[in-house]
mmCIF file of C-alpha atoms in Angstrom:
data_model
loop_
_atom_site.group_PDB
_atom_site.id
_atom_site.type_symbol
_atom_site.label_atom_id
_atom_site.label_comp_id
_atom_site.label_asym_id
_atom_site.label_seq_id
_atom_site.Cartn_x
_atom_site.Cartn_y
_atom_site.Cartn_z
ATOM 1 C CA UNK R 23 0.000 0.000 0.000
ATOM 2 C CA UNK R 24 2.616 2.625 1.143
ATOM 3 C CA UNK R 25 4.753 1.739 -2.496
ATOM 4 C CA UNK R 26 1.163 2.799 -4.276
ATOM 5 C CA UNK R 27 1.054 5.766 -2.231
ATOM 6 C CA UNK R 28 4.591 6.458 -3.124
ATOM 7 C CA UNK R 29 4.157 5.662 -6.483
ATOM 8 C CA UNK R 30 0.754 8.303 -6.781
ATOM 9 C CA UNK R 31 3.024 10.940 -4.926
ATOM 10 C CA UNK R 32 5.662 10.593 -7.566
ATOM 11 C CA UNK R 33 3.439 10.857 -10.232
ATOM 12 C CA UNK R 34 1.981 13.779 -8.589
ATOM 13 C CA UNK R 35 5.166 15.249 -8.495
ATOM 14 C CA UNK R 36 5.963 14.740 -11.982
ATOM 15 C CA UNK R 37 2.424 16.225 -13.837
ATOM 16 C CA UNK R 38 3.369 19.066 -11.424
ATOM 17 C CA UNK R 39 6.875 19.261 -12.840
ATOM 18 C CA UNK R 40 5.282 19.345 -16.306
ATOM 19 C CA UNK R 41 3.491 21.862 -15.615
ATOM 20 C CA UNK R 42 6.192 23.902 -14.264
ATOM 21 C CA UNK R 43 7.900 23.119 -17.427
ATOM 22 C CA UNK R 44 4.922 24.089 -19.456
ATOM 23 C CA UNK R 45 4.421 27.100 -17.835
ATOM 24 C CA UNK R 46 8.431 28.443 -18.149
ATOM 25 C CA UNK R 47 7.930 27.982 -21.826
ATOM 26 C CA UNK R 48 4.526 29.823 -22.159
ATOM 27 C CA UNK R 49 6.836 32.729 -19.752
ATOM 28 C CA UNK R 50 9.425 32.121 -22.539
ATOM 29 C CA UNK R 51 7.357 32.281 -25.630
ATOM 30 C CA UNK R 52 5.665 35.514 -24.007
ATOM 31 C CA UNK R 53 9.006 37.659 -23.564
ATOM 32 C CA UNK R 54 10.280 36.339 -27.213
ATOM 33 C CA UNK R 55 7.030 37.430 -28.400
ATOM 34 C CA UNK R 56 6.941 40.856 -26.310
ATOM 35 C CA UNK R 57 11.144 41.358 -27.785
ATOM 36 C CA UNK R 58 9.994 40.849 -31.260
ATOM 37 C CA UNK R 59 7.048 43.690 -30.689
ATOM 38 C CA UNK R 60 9.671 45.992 -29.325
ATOM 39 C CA UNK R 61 12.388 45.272 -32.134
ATOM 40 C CA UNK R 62 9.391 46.807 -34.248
ATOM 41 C CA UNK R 63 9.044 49.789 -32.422
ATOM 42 C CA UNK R 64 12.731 51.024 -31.337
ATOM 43 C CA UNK R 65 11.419 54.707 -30.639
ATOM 44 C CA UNK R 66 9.696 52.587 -27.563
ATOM 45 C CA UNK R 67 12.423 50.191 -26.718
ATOM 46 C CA UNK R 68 14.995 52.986 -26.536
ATOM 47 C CA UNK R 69 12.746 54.745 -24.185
ATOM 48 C CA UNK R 70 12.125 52.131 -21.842
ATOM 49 C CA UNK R 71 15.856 51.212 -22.327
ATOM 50 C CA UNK R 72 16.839 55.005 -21.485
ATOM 51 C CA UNK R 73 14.426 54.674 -18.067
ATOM 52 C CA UNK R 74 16.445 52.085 -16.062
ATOM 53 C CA UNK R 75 18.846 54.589 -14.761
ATOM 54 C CA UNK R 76 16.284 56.408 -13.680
ATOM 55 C CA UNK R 77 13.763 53.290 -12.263
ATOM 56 C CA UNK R 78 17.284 52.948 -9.885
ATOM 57 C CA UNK R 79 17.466 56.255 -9.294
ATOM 58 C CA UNK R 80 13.806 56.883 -7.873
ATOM 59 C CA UNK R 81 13.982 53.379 -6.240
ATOM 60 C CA UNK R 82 17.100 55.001 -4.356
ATOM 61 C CA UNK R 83 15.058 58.154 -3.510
ATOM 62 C CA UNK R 84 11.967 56.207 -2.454
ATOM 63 C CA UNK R 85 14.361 54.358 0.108
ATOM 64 C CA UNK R 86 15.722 57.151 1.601
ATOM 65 C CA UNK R 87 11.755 58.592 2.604
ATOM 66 C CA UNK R 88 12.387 61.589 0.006
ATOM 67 C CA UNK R 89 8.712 63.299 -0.965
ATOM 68 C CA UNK R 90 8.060 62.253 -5.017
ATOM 69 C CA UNK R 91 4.912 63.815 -4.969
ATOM 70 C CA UNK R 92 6.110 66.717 -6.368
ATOM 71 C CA UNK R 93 7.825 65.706 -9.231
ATOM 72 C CA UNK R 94 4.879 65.335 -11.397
ATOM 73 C CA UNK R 95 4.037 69.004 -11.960
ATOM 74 C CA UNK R 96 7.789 70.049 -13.431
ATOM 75 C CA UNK R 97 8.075 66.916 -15.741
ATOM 76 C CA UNK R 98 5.897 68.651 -18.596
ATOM 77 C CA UNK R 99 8.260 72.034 -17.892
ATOM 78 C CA UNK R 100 11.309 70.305 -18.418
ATOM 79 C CA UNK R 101 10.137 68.168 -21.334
ATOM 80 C CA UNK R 102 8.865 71.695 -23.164
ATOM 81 C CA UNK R 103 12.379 73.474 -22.191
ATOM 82 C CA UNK R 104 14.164 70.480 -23.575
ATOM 83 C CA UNK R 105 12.439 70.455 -27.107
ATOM 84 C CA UNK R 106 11.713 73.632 -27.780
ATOM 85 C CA UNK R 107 14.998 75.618 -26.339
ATOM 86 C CA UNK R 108 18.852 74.852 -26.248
ATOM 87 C CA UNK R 109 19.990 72.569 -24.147
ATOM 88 C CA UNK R 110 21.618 75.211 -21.713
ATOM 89 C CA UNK R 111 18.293 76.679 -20.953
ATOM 90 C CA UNK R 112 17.035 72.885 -20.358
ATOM 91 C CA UNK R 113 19.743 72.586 -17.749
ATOM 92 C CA UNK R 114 18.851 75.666 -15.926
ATOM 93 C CA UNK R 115 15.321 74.548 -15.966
ATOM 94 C CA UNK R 116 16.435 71.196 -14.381
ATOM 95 C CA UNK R 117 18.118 73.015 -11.566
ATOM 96 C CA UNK R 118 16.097 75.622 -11.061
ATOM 97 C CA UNK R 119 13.347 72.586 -10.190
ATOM 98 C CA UNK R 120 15.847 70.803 -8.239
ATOM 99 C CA UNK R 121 16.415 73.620 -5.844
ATOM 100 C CA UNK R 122 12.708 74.589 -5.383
ATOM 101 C CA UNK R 123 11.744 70.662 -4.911
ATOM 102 C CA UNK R 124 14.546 69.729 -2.632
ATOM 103 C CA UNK R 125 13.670 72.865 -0.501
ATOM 104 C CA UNK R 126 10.340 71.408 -0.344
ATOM 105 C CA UNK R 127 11.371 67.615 0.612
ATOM 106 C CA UNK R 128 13.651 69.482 3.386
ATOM 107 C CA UNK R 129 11.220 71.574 5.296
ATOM 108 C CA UNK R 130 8.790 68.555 5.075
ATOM 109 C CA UNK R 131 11.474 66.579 6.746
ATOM 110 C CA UNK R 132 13.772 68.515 8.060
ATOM 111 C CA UNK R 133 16.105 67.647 6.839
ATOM 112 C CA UNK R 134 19.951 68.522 7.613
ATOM 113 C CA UNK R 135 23.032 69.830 5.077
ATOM 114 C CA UNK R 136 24.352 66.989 4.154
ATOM 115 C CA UNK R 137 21.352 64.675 3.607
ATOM 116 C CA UNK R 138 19.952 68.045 1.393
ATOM 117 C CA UNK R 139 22.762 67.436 -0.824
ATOM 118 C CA UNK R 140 22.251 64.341 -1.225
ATOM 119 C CA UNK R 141 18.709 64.418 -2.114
ATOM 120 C CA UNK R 142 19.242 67.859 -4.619
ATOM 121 C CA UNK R 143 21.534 65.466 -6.162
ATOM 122 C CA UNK R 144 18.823 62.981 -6.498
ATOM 123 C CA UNK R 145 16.299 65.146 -7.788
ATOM 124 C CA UNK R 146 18.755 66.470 -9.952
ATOM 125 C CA UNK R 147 19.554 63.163 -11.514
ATOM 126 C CA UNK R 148 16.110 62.242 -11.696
ATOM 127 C CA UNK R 149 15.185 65.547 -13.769
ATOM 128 C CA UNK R 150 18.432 64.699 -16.240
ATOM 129 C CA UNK R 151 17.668 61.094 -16.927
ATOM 130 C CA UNK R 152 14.029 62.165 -17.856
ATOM 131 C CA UNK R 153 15.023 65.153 -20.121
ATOM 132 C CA UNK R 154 17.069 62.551 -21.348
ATOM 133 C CA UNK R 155 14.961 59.910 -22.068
ATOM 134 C CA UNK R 156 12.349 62.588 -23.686
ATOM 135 C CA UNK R 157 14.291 64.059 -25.610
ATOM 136 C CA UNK R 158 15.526 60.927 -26.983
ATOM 137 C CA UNK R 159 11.834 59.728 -27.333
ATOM 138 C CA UNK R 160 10.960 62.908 -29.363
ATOM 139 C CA UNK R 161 14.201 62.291 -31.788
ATOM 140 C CA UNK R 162 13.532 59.008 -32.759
ATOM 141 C CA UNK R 163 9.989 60.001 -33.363
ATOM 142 C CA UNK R 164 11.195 62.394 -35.507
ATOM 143 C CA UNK R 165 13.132 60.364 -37.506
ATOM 144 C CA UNK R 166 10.905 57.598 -37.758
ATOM 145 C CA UNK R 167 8.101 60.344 -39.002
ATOM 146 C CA UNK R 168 10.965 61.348 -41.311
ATOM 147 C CA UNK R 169 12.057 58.051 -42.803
ATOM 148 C CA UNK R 170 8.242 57.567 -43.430
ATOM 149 C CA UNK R 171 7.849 60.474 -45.427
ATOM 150 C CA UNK R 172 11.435 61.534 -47.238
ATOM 151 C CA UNK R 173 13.123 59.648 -50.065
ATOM 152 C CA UNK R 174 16.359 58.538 -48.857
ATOM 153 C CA UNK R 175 18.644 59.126 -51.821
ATOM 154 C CA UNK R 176 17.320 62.582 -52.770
ATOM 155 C CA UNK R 177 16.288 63.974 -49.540
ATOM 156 C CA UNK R 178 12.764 65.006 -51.232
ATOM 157 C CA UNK R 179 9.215 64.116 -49.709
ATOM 158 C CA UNK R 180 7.652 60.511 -50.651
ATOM 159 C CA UNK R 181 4.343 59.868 -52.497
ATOM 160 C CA UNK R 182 2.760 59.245 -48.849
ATOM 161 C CA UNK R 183 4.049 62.850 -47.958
ATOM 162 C CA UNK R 184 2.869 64.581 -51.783
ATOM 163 C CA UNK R 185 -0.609 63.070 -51.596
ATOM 164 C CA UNK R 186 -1.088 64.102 -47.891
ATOM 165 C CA UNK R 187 0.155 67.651 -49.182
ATOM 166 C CA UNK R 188 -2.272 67.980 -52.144
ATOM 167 C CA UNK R 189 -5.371 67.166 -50.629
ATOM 168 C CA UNK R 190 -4.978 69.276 -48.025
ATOM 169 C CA UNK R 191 -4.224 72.114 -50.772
ATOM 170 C CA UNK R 192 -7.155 71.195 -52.354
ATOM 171 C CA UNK R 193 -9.057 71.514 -49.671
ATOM 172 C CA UNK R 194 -8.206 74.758 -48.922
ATOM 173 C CA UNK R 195 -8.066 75.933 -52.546
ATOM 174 C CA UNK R 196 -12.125 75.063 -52.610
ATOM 175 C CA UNK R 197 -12.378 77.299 -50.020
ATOM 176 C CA UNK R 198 -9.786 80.434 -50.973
ATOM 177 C CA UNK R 199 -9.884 80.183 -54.512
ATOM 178 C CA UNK R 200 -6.247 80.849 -54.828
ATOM 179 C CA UNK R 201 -3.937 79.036 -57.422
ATOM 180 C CA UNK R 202 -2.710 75.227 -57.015
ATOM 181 C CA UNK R 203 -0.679 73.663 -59.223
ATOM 182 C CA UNK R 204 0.835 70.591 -59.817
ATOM 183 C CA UNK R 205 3.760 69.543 -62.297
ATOM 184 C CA UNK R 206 5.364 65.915 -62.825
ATOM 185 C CA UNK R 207 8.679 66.030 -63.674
ATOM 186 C CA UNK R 208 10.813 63.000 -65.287
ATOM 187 C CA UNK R 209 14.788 63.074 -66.662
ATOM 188 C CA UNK R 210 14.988 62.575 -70.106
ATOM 189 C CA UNK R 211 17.418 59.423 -71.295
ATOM 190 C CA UNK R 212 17.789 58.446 -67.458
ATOM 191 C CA UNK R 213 18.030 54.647 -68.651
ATOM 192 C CA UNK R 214 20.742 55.746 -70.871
ATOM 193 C CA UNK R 215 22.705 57.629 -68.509
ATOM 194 C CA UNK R 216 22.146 54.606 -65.995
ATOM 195 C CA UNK R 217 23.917 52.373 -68.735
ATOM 196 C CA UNK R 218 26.463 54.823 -70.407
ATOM 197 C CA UNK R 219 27.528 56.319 -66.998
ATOM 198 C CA UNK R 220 26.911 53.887 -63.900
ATOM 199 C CA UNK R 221 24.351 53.873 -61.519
ATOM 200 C CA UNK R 222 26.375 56.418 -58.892
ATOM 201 C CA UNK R 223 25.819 59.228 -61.679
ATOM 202 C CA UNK R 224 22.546 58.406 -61.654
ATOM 203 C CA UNK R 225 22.068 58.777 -58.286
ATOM 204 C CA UNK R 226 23.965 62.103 -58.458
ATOM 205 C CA UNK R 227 21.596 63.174 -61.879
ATOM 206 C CA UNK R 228 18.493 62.517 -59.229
ATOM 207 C CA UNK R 229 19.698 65.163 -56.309
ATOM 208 C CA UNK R 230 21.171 67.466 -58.590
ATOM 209 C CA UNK R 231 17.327 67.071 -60.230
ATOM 210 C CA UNK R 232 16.347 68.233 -56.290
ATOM 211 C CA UNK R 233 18.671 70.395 -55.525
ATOM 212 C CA UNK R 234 17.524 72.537 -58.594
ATOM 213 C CA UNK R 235 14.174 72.133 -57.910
ATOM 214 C CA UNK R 236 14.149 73.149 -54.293
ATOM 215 C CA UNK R 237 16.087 75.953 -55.508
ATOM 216 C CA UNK R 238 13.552 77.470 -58.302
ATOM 217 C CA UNK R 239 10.582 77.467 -56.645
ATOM 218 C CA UNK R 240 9.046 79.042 -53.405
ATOM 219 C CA UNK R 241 9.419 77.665 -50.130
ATOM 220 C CA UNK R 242 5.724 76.713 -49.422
ATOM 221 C CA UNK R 243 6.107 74.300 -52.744
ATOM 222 C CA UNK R 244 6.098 70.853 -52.103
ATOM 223 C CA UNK R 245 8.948 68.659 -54.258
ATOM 224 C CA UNK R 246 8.809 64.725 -54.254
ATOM 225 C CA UNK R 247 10.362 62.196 -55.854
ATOM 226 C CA UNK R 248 7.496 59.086 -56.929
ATOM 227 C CA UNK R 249 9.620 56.294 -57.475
ATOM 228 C CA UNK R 250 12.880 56.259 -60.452
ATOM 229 C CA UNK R 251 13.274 59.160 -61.699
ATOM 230 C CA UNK R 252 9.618 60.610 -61.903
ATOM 231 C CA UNK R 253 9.008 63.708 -59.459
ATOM 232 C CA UNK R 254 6.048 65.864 -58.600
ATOM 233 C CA UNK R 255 6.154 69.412 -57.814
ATOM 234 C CA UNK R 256 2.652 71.099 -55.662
ATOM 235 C CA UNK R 257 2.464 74.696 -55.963
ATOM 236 C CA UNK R 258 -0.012 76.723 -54.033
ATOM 237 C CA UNK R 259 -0.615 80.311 -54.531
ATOM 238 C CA UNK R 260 0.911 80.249 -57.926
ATOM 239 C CA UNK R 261 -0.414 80.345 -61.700
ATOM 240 C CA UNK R 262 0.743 77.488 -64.274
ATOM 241 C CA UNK R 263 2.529 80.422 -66.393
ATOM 242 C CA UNK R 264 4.903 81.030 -63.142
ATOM 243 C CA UNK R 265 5.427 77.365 -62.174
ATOM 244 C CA UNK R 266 6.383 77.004 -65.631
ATOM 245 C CA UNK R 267 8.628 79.452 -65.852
ATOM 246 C CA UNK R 268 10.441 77.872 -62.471
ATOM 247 C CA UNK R 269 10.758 74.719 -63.880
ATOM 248 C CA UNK R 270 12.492 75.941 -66.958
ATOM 249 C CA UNK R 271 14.741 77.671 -64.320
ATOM 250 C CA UNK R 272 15.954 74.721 -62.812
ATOM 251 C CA UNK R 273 16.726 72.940 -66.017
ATOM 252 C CA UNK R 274 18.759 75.951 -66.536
ATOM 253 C CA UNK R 275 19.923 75.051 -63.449
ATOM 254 C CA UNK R 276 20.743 71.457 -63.911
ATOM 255 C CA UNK R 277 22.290 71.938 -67.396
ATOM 256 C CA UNK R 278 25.228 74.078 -66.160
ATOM 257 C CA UNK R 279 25.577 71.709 -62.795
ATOM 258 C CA UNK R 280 29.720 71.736 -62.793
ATOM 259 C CA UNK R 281 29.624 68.108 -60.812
ATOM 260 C CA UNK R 282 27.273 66.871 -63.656
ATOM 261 C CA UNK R 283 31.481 66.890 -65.218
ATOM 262 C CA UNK R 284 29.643 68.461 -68.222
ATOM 263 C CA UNK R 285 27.394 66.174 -69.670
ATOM 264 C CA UNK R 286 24.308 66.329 -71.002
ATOM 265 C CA UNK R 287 21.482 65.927 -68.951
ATOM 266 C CA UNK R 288 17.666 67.176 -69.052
ATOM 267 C CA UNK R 289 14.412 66.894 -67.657
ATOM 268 C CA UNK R 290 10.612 67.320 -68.949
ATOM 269 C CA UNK R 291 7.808 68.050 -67.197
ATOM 270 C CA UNK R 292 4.382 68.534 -67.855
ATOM 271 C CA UNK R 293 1.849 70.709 -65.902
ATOM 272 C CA UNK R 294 -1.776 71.055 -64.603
ATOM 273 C CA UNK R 295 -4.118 73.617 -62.607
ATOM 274 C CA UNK R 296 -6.817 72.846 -59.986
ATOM 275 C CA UNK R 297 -10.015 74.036 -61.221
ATOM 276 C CA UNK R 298 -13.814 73.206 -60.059
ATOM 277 C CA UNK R 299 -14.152 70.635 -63.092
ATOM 278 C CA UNK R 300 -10.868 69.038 -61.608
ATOM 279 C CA UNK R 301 -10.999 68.007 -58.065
ATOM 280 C CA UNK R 302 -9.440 65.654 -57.222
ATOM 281 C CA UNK R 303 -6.067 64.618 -57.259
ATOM 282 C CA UNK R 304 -6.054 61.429 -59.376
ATOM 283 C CA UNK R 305 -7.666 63.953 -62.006
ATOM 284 C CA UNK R 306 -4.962 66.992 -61.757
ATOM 285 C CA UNK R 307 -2.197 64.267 -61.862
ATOM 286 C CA UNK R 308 -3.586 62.590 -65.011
ATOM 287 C CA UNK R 309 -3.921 65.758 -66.641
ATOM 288 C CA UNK R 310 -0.062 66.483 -65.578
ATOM 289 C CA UNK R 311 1.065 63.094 -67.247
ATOM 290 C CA UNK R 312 -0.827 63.751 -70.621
ATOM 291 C CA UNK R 313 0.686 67.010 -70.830
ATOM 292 C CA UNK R 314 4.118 65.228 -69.486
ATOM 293 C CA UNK R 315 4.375 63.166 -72.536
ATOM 294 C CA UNK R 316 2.512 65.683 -75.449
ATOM 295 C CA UNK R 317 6.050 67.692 -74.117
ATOM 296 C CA UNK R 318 7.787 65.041 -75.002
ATOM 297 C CA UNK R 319 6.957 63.725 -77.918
ATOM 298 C CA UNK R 320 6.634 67.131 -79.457
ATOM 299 C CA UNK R 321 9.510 69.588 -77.317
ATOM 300 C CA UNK R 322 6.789 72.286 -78.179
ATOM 301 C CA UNK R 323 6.471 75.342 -75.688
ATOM 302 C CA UNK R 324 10.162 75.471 -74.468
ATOM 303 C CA UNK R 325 10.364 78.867 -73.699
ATOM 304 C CA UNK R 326 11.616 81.546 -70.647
ATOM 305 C CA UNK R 327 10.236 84.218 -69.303
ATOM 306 C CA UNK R 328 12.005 85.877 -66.426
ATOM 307 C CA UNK R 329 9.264 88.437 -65.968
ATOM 308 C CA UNK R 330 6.996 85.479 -65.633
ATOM 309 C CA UNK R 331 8.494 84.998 -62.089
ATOM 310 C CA UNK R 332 7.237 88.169 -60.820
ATOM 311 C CA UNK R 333 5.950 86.862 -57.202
#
């Protein structure tokens, strides 16, 4: 009897060992699965990665019977003096709230010189390792929010950033009636070039295409690059005679490029003009790319008119 009772105890012991087992590698699967989710999202893991400093720092201050409460109400402060100022008026911001806070732990607790030292350097390391962590935070968001809407190579907005542009535009132009125009813009014999020259001139043909861009047309103009060589230019506040005659500008500019190492290289564009008939986007955009390729085909209408760009 007592060897069946041993035997039942051992099994016991056993399903409760599996168990155990089982339950480590549900633990395990669940912290894989939680590392993968943060690998995704590395503005988040360098945040929580940036707080463990700080987790030990608070701990540290909890322990010693400091007052936290506090704390709370100069976070936002600091996190506003860190993004929007320079990091020297951050710093002053940091101690000027670790002076006024620690004189508020100490006459709560009266506490002497040297353990007021101690906890102004507390506070003070607590209000660093958040402006760090923020501040790091608010960069990678930025550059996440960048990556999602620049082209890498040319430093010009993406498609995702153009159409996002435009229909706001559009909006508004419904409602001001001013100008809106929109031009695509493609190099001519870039597949040649590609061939004849290498791909690195290429490259360099598509931000010297950019540069000269950027560079002809106002600064509330939005310039993308929609995949190859093919760009789109959005131009509010501006008549299709003017945004011609900036386009024809930057060719000008492009054809006497000095790191083009003088060789031939051009672009064509065609143009088209927001009007009630044409709302929306997919419309002014077709009408651009028929007028694209009747340019073209026929070179017609090459002309420059710098009293055109008359703002």
């Amino acid at each position: 009897m007592d060897k069946w009772r041993y035997r039942a105890a051992e099994l016991q012991l056993w399903l409760a060992c599996q168990d155990l087992n089982t339950l480590k590698g549900w633990i395990r699967w669940q912290v894989a699965l939680a590392k993968d989710w943060l690998q995704e999202r590395p503005a988040l893991r360098s945040f929580l990665e940036s707080q463990y400093l700080l987790l030990g720092v608070l701990f540290l201050d909890w322990s010693l019977g400091f007052l936290p409460s506090f704390r709370p109400v100069y976070l936002v402060p600091v996190w506003w003096a860190t993004l929007r100022t320079s990091k020297p008026f951050a710093f002053g911001a940091i101690a000027s709230a670790t002076i006024i806070t620690s004189l508020i732990d100490g006459s709560n607790h009266h506490f002497g010189w040297a353990k007021w030292c101690l906890n102004f350097a507390l506070n003070g390391s607590i209000l660093y390792v958040l402006m760090r962590g923020l501040d790091e935070l608010e960069a990678r968001f930025r550059q996440v929010s960048r990556q999602a809407t620049q082209d890498a190579l040319t430093g010009a907005h993406n498609r995702i950033a153009f159409t996002e542009f435009c229909e706001k535009a559009i909006a508004r132009t419904a409602v001001t009636g001013e100008g809106f125009v929109v031009a695509l813009v493609d190099c001519d014999q870039f597949k040649a070039l590609n061939d004849t020259y290498g791909h690195a001139f290429g490259d360099l043909v598509l931000q010297h295409l950019t540069r000269s861009l950027r560079r002809s047309l106002p600064n509330n103009a939005m310039v993308a690059r929609l995949g190859g060589d093919e760009f789109a230019v959005a131009v509010p506040g501006r008549s299709v005679e003017w945004v011609e005659s900036a386009l024809f500008m930057a060719r000008q500019r492009l054809q006497v490029s000095h790191q083009l190492e003088g060789r031939s290289v051009d672009f064509s564009f065609g143009v088209s003009q927001w009007h009630v008939q044409r709302q929306t986007l997919s419309e002014i955009l077709g009408d651009a790319d028929a007028n694209l390729y009747e340019r073209k085909r026929s070179r017609a209408g090459i002309w420059f008119e710098p009293s055109a760009m008359v703002v």
